[in-house]
Phi, psi and omega in degrees: 000134182230146176250129187227135181263111183268352185287332184251017176287119176066022180212165174275127181299328186279352179235031179279036181292127176266006181086009183242156176275139180303133175289337183273301182263348179079007179265158174281326176236120180204170182276344185295333177287324183293320179293318185289344180263018176275125182247148175244116174260130176242125178251126175243106184064229178284343186250143181251124174264140182279128181279168178286146179294131178286171179284149181289131180282180176284141180304132176276178182294149178293127178276169176297149178304124171282168179299142183294127180286168175304143181292125178284172180297147182287127180290166181297146183292121178290168180297141185294135179282166179298142181288135183282162182297145184292136177285172182288146182288131181291167174296145180301135174284175183290141184290128179297165174296148178293131176285165180297141180298128177295165179295139181303131182285167179296152180290133177287168180294141178307133180286163179297146177298128180289161175302139181298138178283168182288147187289135181287167179293151185284140177284159175300144183288133185279170184297144177301129174284172179292144180294134175288166175298146178292130178295163181291146182288135179293167174303147179290131186293169175289148184294129181290167178299143180293137177296170178288146182286136176291162180294149179281128181296158177309150181285126174292157184290146185291129181294162182292140183294132177291168181287146182288137180285167180291141182288130179288166178289143180292129181285160177296146183286130183284170180292152185281126183287167180293147180290128183279173183293148183300123179278172187297148173302133179291130182289144177289355177269006173298133179067055174242142184240129182247122182246124182269118182263102185302322184280346183254340186068041181206172177238130171274130175256122186248132171277112181297337179286325177251350185058043179229157178282123182253342176193167172229127182251131176283132182233212182269192184278133172060054175292126187226005177201148185228135172236143185239133167246112184285344180280318182260353177063038168247140183249136184244110184256114178278120182256101187294327182281339179243014175050045177208176178234127175272128182256116182255134172276117187288347176286323189246348180058046175227154182281126179251351179197153173229121189248123177282137179236208192269196189278130176045069173296144188240330189209168177207152175215145191239136174259112183286340180277316185272340192067032184249136184243136183242126185239125179273122180255145187295338178274041167057049168205177185229125175269132179255123179251131177278111189292347177278341180234349176061043173235154179282121178255348181200155168231130187245123183282132178232205187278181180288141176048068173292138193233341184215154177218134173224156191228136165251113183284344182284323179256000183052047174247140172245139186240115184247122184268127187256113191281329188282158179105168181295326177230124179286175181209171178231122179267129181258122180251125171283115184295344181283323185247354178061037179230154176285123186249347176203157169229130189244118172293137175233210180276192180278127174057062181282149181229294188275155179203148170203167186236138165268102185291340175282325184254357182052052177238138182249138180241135189227124177271114180264106188296325180271343179261354180053038185211177178237124173275134180250120187245138174273121184287343177274323186259344179061049178225146173283119182249354177209155175226124186245122175289134182231209187274191180283129176057061181292132180231348178205163179203162177215151183240140170257099183291346178283319179265348184059044175246144175239137187241119186246120170283118178257104183299321178291318185275349181062043184225167169234124176272132178256116184253135174273115187294340177279344174238355180054049179223155175282124179252352180195155174228125183243125175295133181233202181282192187272133175059056172300132189237346186209151181223135171232148188231138176250102187287347182277322176260356183057031176266141175237133183247123184243121174279122177258115192282325188287156179104159179297322175238128180281178181213167172238122172269133180253120180255133176278125176287352179277329183247347187054048178225155179281117183259347182196154179228126186243128172281135181230211182275198188275132182042066176301132188227355179207149181215142177219156184232130173254101189296000000 
C-alpha cells in the first residue's frame, strides 16, 4: 500500500485554487483546500482500494499569495438578496441645461361646450344707415282667393224711354225655310181665368178668348183664393170653411185631390219652378204642399193673422202678409229651407200682395192705410209707399209692362201704378166691392172680381187703354181669382 498526495501533483500547493470559494474560510486560496484534496489510495494487488479520508489537521500558516490563476468560469448567479433599506436622499444636484423642446404632441379632442353666458345689455342703437338702392322687383305672388261677393245694390229707377227711331226700309223677303217638326199641342186650358165663388162653394172657369164661362167646378166650403201652376196646369183653390185645398186638373176641369191644411186658410201662392204651393192659415202658419204628391211636407210659423201670399220663383222667396197688429208685417220665407229669414214692417192691416219677378220688387196693399208698400226683394226693406184708393185689399202685377193693379174695395175702383216711377197713372172704375185681381201678361188683360151683389161679377180691363172692356157674371161673392195665361 502506498499513500499518494494527489493535491500537489503537477501544481503549486499555494495556487491549487479550484476557482471555488472555500466552504470553511470563505476564501478562494486557503490551506483548507490542500488538506481536503489529499487522497489515500490503497493498492491490493492489481486493485487499489481507496482509503478513508483522514482527519483534517490544524490549519497551517498562510503562505505567500501565489500568482493569480486564470479566471474561472463565472458561476451561476445566486438568488437575489433582500433589498436593503433606502438610504437618505442626497443633496440635489445642480440643474442641468434645459433640453431642446420636444415636438408638439397631437391636439387633444375638443372639450365639451361650456354653458352659454348671460346675454349682455343691448347696446345703444346706431345711427340709421343710408337707404340702400331699391332691389329688383320680386316675382308676382300667387293670386289670393276671391273675396266674397258684396251685396247687390238696390235697382235704380228706370230711365225715361228714348224717342222711337225712324223705321228702316223693309228688307227683301228671304226664302221660305224648311217646315219644322210639329210642336206640342197647345193645352185647351190656355188663357183661362178661375174665379172662386165664396157663397156657392164652386169655381167659375172663364175662357179668356171669348170672355165667357165654360164650366163650373164644385170645390170645398167657402173658397176664397186661387193659385195656378201654368207648368203643370193644376189649379189650387183654398177652402176657408173646410180647412183644405181643392186641386183641379186644368185639362179636365175636375178635382183630382183634396189636401188638408191649417185652420181657416186665407191665401195661396205657387212656385212654378219648385212646384211647391204655400197656403196661409189663420192660425199663424203656412202649409207647404208638394205639387207632385199633393201632400203637406212642412209647416212654417209666421206672423199673426196671415192674409196674403206671393212668390218669386226666380229667388225662391215667399212673402206672407200678416194682417194683425198696430202695424202689419211681411214674413219672408226662404224656399230652400222653409224658414223665415226676415220680417218687414209695412202699413196697417195689409191684405193683398204680389211680386214682379223681373225687378224683384214686392207690392203690399195696406187696407187701413190706403196705400201700397213697395219692398226691395234684395234688401228686404220698404223703399217707397204709394197712396191709392179707399181700403185697398188686393193687387196684381204685369211683369211685362211693369204695371201694378190695386183693387180699392171702398171706392169700387182699380188704381194703376207705374212700377218704374211708383206713381198712380190711372184709376179705373169697376164693379161693387172689388176683392181680387188676376193678370194675364200675355194678353195684357186684367180681371177684377167684384164681390158685392146677389150675383158677383168680373170686370175685364184692357191694360193697353186702362178701361173696362167687358163684365162677366159669375157666382155668389167671388173672393179669389187666378189666371193661367
